[in-house]
Amino acid sequence: MSSTGQFAGIEIIAAKSGVFELAATIVLVNLRYVLMSAALTQSIPRQLPNYKRLIMAFGVTDEIFALNISRFPISFRYYVGTMVLPLAGWTAGTVTGAYIGEVLPQQIQAAVGILLYAMFIAIVVPPAKACVQVRIVMLIAALVSTLAAYLPVVSQLQIGWRIIISTIIAAGIGATLWSKSGQKMQTKKAR
């Protein structure tokens, strides 16, 4: 389960919501991994054995996705290499956080929550600066998300559903317009 799923789960448990709502929320929060996996498969060589694909699938996270999405093709060795430091960091961070989190004042614990948002911004900005298509897909997602907040029927959905709908639409348009199977994405380096 992702850290975002864990955070959402804790909030739902604290609100004493039902198990169904907990499960649905965690599935919804983690649907992004399906979208990331679909995007990455366009860059993985077809002849790559299934056991290597399964190892790579274990590493589909926000950070590792960001490091690999602009590569074509993605080699197994490179991808696994991008998994090593994050896995070591998450493990060390979890152990450290479990011990230090117990002694930190409540104000600092609350302030650390903003780090997750800062990490997402750090993940998105470099690919967006380097690739026109990523910027266009981001703009499409922002436009669809804004429309979803105001359209009569869609605006009644919970925000999580609106985010997933916006993501699917933007990713679908991006995948349709710029399939990696026949072309390389235009980055500043490629120009």
PDB file of C-alpha atoms in Angstrom:
ATOM      1  CA  MET A   1       0.000   0.000   0.000  1.00  0.00           C
ATOM      2  CA  SER A   2       1.254   3.475  -0.788  1.00  0.00           C
ATOM      3  CA  SER A   3       1.959   6.113   1.823  1.00  0.00           C
ATOM      4  CA  THR A   4      -0.906   8.156   0.385  1.00  0.00           C
ATOM      5  CA  GLY A   5      -3.205   5.143   0.832  1.00  0.00           C
ATOM      6  CA  GLN A   6      -1.982   4.699   4.396  1.00  0.00           C
ATOM      7  CA  PHE A   7      -2.590   8.378   5.156  1.00  0.00           C
ATOM      8  CA  ALA A   8      -6.100   8.230   3.670  1.00  0.00           C
ATOM      9  CA  GLY A   9      -6.766   4.986   5.549  1.00  0.00           C
ATOM     10  CA  ILE A  10      -5.768   6.509   8.874  1.00  0.00           C
ATOM     11  CA  GLU A  11      -8.080   9.470   8.247  1.00  0.00           C
ATOM     12  CA  ILE A  12     -10.995   7.148   7.451  1.00  0.00           C
ATOM     13  CA  ILE A  13     -10.315   4.945  10.472  1.00  0.00           C
ATOM     14  CA  ALA A  14     -10.092   8.048  12.691  1.00  0.00           C
ATOM     15  CA  ALA A  15     -13.462   9.204  11.313  1.00  0.00           C
ATOM     16  CA  LYS A  16     -14.891   5.764  12.267  1.00  0.00           C
ATOM     17  CA  SER A  17     -16.083   5.130   8.713  1.00  0.00           C
ATOM     18  CA  GLY A  18     -16.970   1.682   7.418  1.00  0.00           C
ATOM     19  CA  VAL A  19     -14.691  -0.964   5.971  1.00  0.00           C
ATOM     20  CA  PHE A  20     -16.231  -0.577   2.500  1.00  0.00           C
ATOM     21  CA  GLU A  21     -15.427   3.142   2.442  1.00  0.00           C
ATOM     22  CA  LEU A  22     -11.889   2.380   3.632  1.00  0.00           C
ATOM     23  CA  ALA A  23     -11.340  -0.229   0.910  1.00  0.00           C
ATOM     24  CA  ALA A  24     -12.903   1.930  -1.818  1.00  0.00           C
ATOM     25  CA  THR A  25     -10.794   4.929  -0.848  1.00  0.00           C
ATOM     26  CA  ILE A  26      -7.547   2.968  -0.825  1.00  0.00           C
ATOM     27  CA  VAL A  27      -8.355   1.433  -4.212  1.00  0.00           C
ATOM     28  CA  LEU A  28      -9.218   4.881  -5.575  1.00  0.00           C
ATOM     29  CA  VAL A  29      -6.042   6.482  -4.218  1.00  0.00           C
ATOM     30  CA  ASN A  30      -3.900   3.706  -5.700  1.00  0.00           C
ATOM     31  CA  LEU A  31      -5.527   3.675  -9.162  1.00  0.00           C
ATOM     32  CA  ARG A  32      -2.749   5.990 -10.311  1.00  0.00           C
ATOM     33  CA  TYR A  33      -0.409   2.998 -10.359  1.00  0.00           C
ATOM     34  CA  VAL A  34      -2.538   1.413 -13.083  1.00  0.00           C
ATOM     35  CA  LEU A  35      -2.158   4.573 -15.157  1.00  0.00           C
ATOM     36  CA  MET A  36       1.595   4.746 -14.507  1.00  0.00           C
ATOM     37  CA  SER A  37       2.017   1.084 -15.421  1.00  0.00           C
ATOM     38  CA  ALA A  38       0.086   1.562 -18.654  1.00  0.00           C
ATOM     39  CA  ALA A  39       2.290   4.516 -19.582  1.00  0.00           C
ATOM     40  CA  LEU A  40       5.517   2.652 -18.791  1.00  0.00           C
ATOM     41  CA  THR A  41       4.572  -0.436 -20.815  1.00  0.00           C
ATOM     42  CA  GLN A  42       4.874   1.617 -23.999  1.00  0.00           C
ATOM     43  CA  SER A  43       8.613   1.990 -23.339  1.00  0.00           C
ATOM     44  CA  ILE A  44       9.435  -1.580 -22.262  1.00  0.00           C
ATOM     45  CA  PRO A  45      10.842  -3.794 -25.032  1.00  0.00           C
ATOM     46  CA  ARG A  46       8.353  -6.477 -26.098  1.00  0.00           C
ATOM     47  CA  GLN A  47      10.927  -9.254 -25.804  1.00  0.00           C
ATOM     48  CA  LEU A  48      11.535  -8.593 -22.093  1.00  0.00           C
ATOM     49  CA  PRO A  49      10.695 -11.779 -20.108  1.00  0.00           C
ATOM     50  CA  ASN A  50       7.688 -11.745 -17.787  1.00  0.00           C
ATOM     51  CA  TYR A  51       9.739 -12.309 -14.619  1.00  0.00           C
ATOM     52  CA  LYS A  52      11.686  -9.104 -15.368  1.00  0.00           C
ATOM     53  CA  ARG A  53       8.422  -7.260 -16.035  1.00  0.00           C
ATOM     54  CA  LEU A  54       7.139  -8.420 -12.631  1.00  0.00           C
ATOM     55  CA  ILE A  55      10.284  -7.145 -10.912  1.00  0.00           C
ATOM     56  CA  MET A  56       9.855  -3.808 -12.687  1.00  0.00           C
ATOM     57  CA  ALA A  57       6.162  -3.704 -11.719  1.00  0.00           C
ATOM     58  CA  PHE A  58       7.201  -3.893  -8.064  1.00  0.00           C
ATOM     59  CA  GLY A  59       8.935  -0.551  -8.592  1.00  0.00           C
ATOM     60  CA  VAL A  60       6.016   1.395 -10.046  1.00  0.00           C
ATOM     61  CA  THR A  61       5.931   4.350  -7.667  1.00  0.00           C
ATOM     62  CA  ASP A  62       5.595   8.074  -8.227  1.00  0.00           C
ATOM     63  CA  GLU A  63       9.336   8.751  -7.984  1.00  0.00           C
ATOM     64  CA  ILE A  64      10.521   5.795 -10.061  1.00  0.00           C
ATOM     65  CA  PHE A  65       7.845   6.513 -12.670  1.00  0.00           C
ATOM     66  CA  ALA A  66       9.088  10.095 -12.966  1.00  0.00           C
ATOM     67  CA  LEU A  67      12.671   8.895 -13.487  1.00  0.00           C
ATOM     68  CA  ASN A  68      11.692   6.447 -16.227  1.00  0.00           C
ATOM     69  CA  ILE A  69       8.737   7.900 -18.134  1.00  0.00           C
ATOM     70  CA  SER A  70      10.863   9.974 -20.527  1.00  0.00           C
ATOM     71  CA  ARG A  71      13.178   7.041 -21.428  1.00  0.00           C
ATOM     72  CA  PHE A  72      12.611   5.050 -24.603  1.00  0.00           C
ATOM     73  CA  PRO A  73      13.237   2.189 -24.414  1.00  0.00           C
ATOM     74  CA  ILE A  74      13.507   1.467 -20.702  1.00  0.00           C
ATOM     75  CA  SER A  75      16.178  -1.134 -20.035  1.00  0.00           C
ATOM     76  CA  PHE A  76      15.698  -3.604 -17.203  1.00  0.00           C
ATOM     77  CA  ARG A  77      19.068  -2.726 -15.624  1.00  0.00           C
ATOM     78  CA  TYR A  78      18.398   1.017 -15.666  1.00  0.00           C
ATOM     79  CA  TYR A  79      14.914   0.616 -14.219  1.00  0.00           C
ATOM     80  CA  VAL A  80      16.047  -1.690 -11.418  1.00  0.00           C
ATOM     81  CA  GLY A  81      18.904   0.734 -10.734  1.00  0.00           C
ATOM     82  CA  THR A  82      16.361   3.520 -10.205  1.00  0.00           C
ATOM     83  CA  MET A  83      14.575   1.294  -7.664  1.00  0.00           C
ATOM     84  CA  VAL A  84      17.563   0.717  -5.351  1.00  0.00           C
ATOM     85  CA  LEU A  85      17.917   4.105  -3.642  1.00  0.00           C
ATOM     86  CA  PRO A  86      14.194   4.782  -3.191  1.00  0.00           C
ATOM     87  CA  LEU A  87      13.632   1.345  -1.636  1.00  0.00           C
ATOM     88  CA  ALA A  88      16.579   1.827   0.725  1.00  0.00           C
ATOM     89  CA  GLY A  89      15.410   5.366   1.537  1.00  0.00           C
ATOM     90  CA  TRP A  90      11.821   4.323   2.239  1.00  0.00           C
ATOM     91  CA  THR A  91      12.956   1.509   4.481  1.00  0.00           C
ATOM     92  CA  ALA A  92      15.392   3.716   6.408  1.00  0.00           C
ATOM     93  CA  GLY A  93      12.836   6.529   6.536  1.00  0.00           C
ATOM     94  CA  THR A  94      10.146   4.245   7.897  1.00  0.00           C
ATOM     95  CA  VAL A  95      12.402   2.908  10.636  1.00  0.00           C
ATOM     96  CA  THR A  96      13.682   6.395  11.505  1.00  0.00           C
ATOM     97  CA  GLY A  97      10.189   7.899  11.399  1.00  0.00           C
ATOM     98  CA  ALA A  98       8.801   5.213  13.656  1.00  0.00           C
ATOM     99  CA  TYR A  99      11.349   6.051  16.341  1.00  0.00           C
ATOM    100  CA  ILE A 100      11.686   9.814  15.901  1.00  0.00           C
ATOM    101  CA  GLY A 101       7.965  10.347  15.317  1.00  0.00           C
ATOM    102  CA  GLU A 102       7.297   9.310  18.886  1.00  0.00           C
ATOM    103  CA  VAL A 103       9.407  12.136  20.343  1.00  0.00           C
ATOM    104  CA  LEU A 104       8.646  15.026  17.947  1.00  0.00           C
ATOM    105  CA  PRO A 105       6.278  17.756  19.157  1.00  0.00           C
ATOM    106  CA  GLN A 106       2.777  17.654  17.634  1.00  0.00           C
ATOM    107  CA  GLN A 107       3.343  20.915  15.676  1.00  0.00           C
ATOM    108  CA  ILE A 108       6.388  19.476  13.893  1.00  0.00           C
ATOM    109  CA  GLN A 109       4.568  16.226  13.144  1.00  0.00           C
ATOM    110  CA  ALA A 110       1.759  18.237  11.519  1.00  0.00           C
ATOM    111  CA  ALA A 111       4.218  20.379   9.538  1.00  0.00           C
ATOM    112  CA  VAL A 112       5.970  17.310   8.119  1.00  0.00           C
ATOM    113  CA  GLY A 113       2.703  16.399   6.356  1.00  0.00           C
ATOM    114  CA  ILE A 114       3.364  19.121   3.786  1.00  0.00           C
ATOM    115  CA  LEU A 115       6.452  17.229   2.596  1.00  0.00           C
ATOM    116  CA  LEU A 116       4.284  14.792   0.619  1.00  0.00           C
ATOM    117  CA  TYR A 117       2.923  17.670  -1.482  1.00  0.00           C
ATOM    118  CA  ALA A 118       6.422  19.106  -1.954  1.00  0.00           C
ATOM    119  CA  MET A 119       7.612  15.694  -3.162  1.00  0.00           C
ATOM    120  CA  PHE A 120       4.838  15.509  -5.773  1.00  0.00           C
ATOM    121  CA  ILE A 121       5.751  18.979  -7.049  1.00  0.00           C
ATOM    122  CA  ALA A 122       9.423  17.956  -7.256  1.00  0.00           C
ATOM    123  CA  ILE A 123       8.407  14.872  -9.251  1.00  0.00           C
ATOM    124  CA  VAL A 124       6.235  16.729 -11.773  1.00  0.00           C
ATOM    125  CA  VAL A 125       8.232  19.894 -12.484  1.00  0.00           C
ATOM    126  CA  PRO A 126      11.395  18.423 -14.121  1.00  0.00           C
ATOM    127  CA  PRO A 127       9.540  16.284 -16.701  1.00  0.00           C
ATOM    128  CA  ALA A 128       7.187  19.192 -17.402  1.00  0.00           C
ATOM    129  CA  LYS A 129      10.105  21.554 -17.997  1.00  0.00           C
ATOM    130  CA  ALA A 130      11.790  19.060 -20.326  1.00  0.00           C
ATOM    131  CA  CYS A 131       8.813  17.845 -22.366  1.00  0.00           C
ATOM    132  CA  VAL A 132       6.141  19.789 -24.243  1.00  0.00           C
ATOM    133  CA  GLN A 133       3.754  16.821 -24.254  1.00  0.00           C
ATOM    134  CA  VAL A 134       3.901  16.496 -20.454  1.00  0.00           C
ATOM    135  CA  ARG A 135       3.021  20.197 -20.111  1.00  0.00           C
ATOM    136  CA  ILE A 136       0.097  19.779 -22.515  1.00  0.00           C
ATOM    137  CA  VAL A 137      -1.212  16.721 -20.639  1.00  0.00           C
ATOM    138  CA  MET A 138      -0.891  18.645 -17.355  1.00  0.00           C
ATOM    139  CA  LEU A 139      -2.890  21.535 -18.825  1.00  0.00           C
ATOM    140  CA  ILE A 140      -5.551  19.126 -20.103  1.00  0.00           C
ATOM    141  CA  ALA A 141      -5.770  17.535 -16.634  1.00  0.00           C
ATOM    142  CA  ALA A 142      -6.097  20.967 -14.995  1.00  0.00           C
ATOM    143  CA  LEU A 143      -8.795  22.024 -17.482  1.00  0.00           C
ATOM    144  CA  VAL A 144     -10.798  18.801 -17.083  1.00  0.00           C
ATOM    145  CA  SER A 145     -10.432  18.993 -13.289  1.00  0.00           C
ATOM    146  CA  THR A 146     -11.701  22.582 -13.276  1.00  0.00           C
ATOM    147  CA  LEU A 147     -14.649  21.668 -15.492  1.00  0.00           C
ATOM    148  CA  ALA A 148     -15.426  18.663 -13.285  1.00  0.00           C
ATOM    149  CA  ALA A 149     -15.666  20.951 -10.261  1.00  0.00           C
ATOM    150  CA  TYR A 150     -18.411  23.014 -11.936  1.00  0.00           C
ATOM    151  CA  LEU A 151     -20.325  20.654 -14.244  1.00  0.00           C
ATOM    152  CA  PRO A 152     -23.735  19.844 -12.718  1.00  0.00           C
ATOM    153  CA  VAL A 153     -23.552  16.042 -12.387  1.00  0.00           C
ATOM    154  CA  VAL A 154     -19.795  15.538 -12.109  1.00  0.00           C
ATOM    155  CA  SER A 155     -19.368  18.251  -9.454  1.00  0.00           C
ATOM    156  CA  GLN A 156     -21.517  16.141  -7.099  1.00  0.00           C
ATOM    157  CA  LEU A 157     -18.922  13.339  -7.126  1.00  0.00           C
ATOM    158  CA  GLN A 158     -16.347  13.146  -4.371  1.00  0.00           C
ATOM    159  CA  ILE A 159     -13.111  14.917  -5.263  1.00  0.00           C
ATOM    160  CA  GLY A 160     -11.217  11.618  -5.482  1.00  0.00           C
ATOM    161  CA  TRP A 161     -13.494  10.442  -8.292  1.00  0.00           C
ATOM    162  CA  ARG A 162     -13.134  13.771 -10.107  1.00  0.00           C
ATOM    163  CA  ILE A 163      -9.347  13.501  -9.885  1.00  0.00           C
ATOM    164  CA  ILE A 164      -9.398   9.965 -11.294  1.00  0.00           C
ATOM    165  CA  ILE A 165     -11.736  11.012 -14.127  1.00  0.00           C
ATOM    166  CA  SER A 166      -9.497  13.992 -14.955  1.00  0.00           C
ATOM    167  CA  THR A 167      -6.399  11.807 -14.866  1.00  0.00           C
ATOM    168  CA  ILE A 168      -7.892   9.125 -17.101  1.00  0.00           C
ATOM    169  CA  ILE A 169      -9.087  11.670 -19.652  1.00  0.00           C
ATOM    170  CA  ALA A 170      -5.766  13.570 -19.727  1.00  0.00           C
ATOM    171  CA  ALA A 171      -3.663  10.387 -19.800  1.00  0.00           C
ATOM    172  CA  GLY A 172      -5.905   8.890 -22.494  1.00  0.00           C
ATOM    173  CA  ILE A 173      -5.575  11.967 -24.691  1.00  0.00           C
ATOM    174  CA  GLY A 174      -1.804  12.054 -24.114  1.00  0.00           C
ATOM    175  CA  ALA A 175      -1.410   8.344 -24.870  1.00  0.00           C
ATOM    176  CA  THR A 176      -3.525   8.685 -28.012  1.00  0.00           C
ATOM    177  CA  LEU A 177      -1.667  11.721 -29.339  1.00  0.00           C
ATOM    178  CA  TRP A 178       1.870  10.710 -28.376  1.00  0.00           C
ATOM    179  CA  SER A 179       2.149   6.941 -28.299  1.00  0.00           C
ATOM    180  CA  LYS A 180       5.772   5.995 -27.603  1.00  0.00           C
ATOM    181  CA  SER A 181       5.639   2.914 -29.787  1.00  0.00           C
ATOM    182  CA  GLY A 182       6.197   4.934 -32.932  1.00  0.00           C
ATOM    183  CA  GLN A 183       7.866   8.122 -31.763  1.00  0.00           C
ATOM    184  CA  LYS A 184      10.068   9.586 -29.083  1.00  0.00           C
ATOM    185  CA  MET A 185       8.636  12.348 -26.919  1.00  0.00           C
ATOM    186  CA  GLN A 186      10.049  15.760 -27.657  1.00  0.00           C
ATOM    187  CA  THR A 187      12.326  16.876 -24.856  1.00  0.00           C
ATOM    188  CA  LYS A 188      14.685  19.814 -24.767  1.00  0.00           C
ATOM    189  CA  LYS A 189      17.591  17.413 -25.257  1.00  0.00           C
ATOM    190  CA  ALA A 190      16.029  15.858 -28.361  1.00  0.00           C
ATOM    191  CA  ARG A 191      15.387  19.186 -30.083  1.00  0.00           C
TER     192      ARG A 191
END
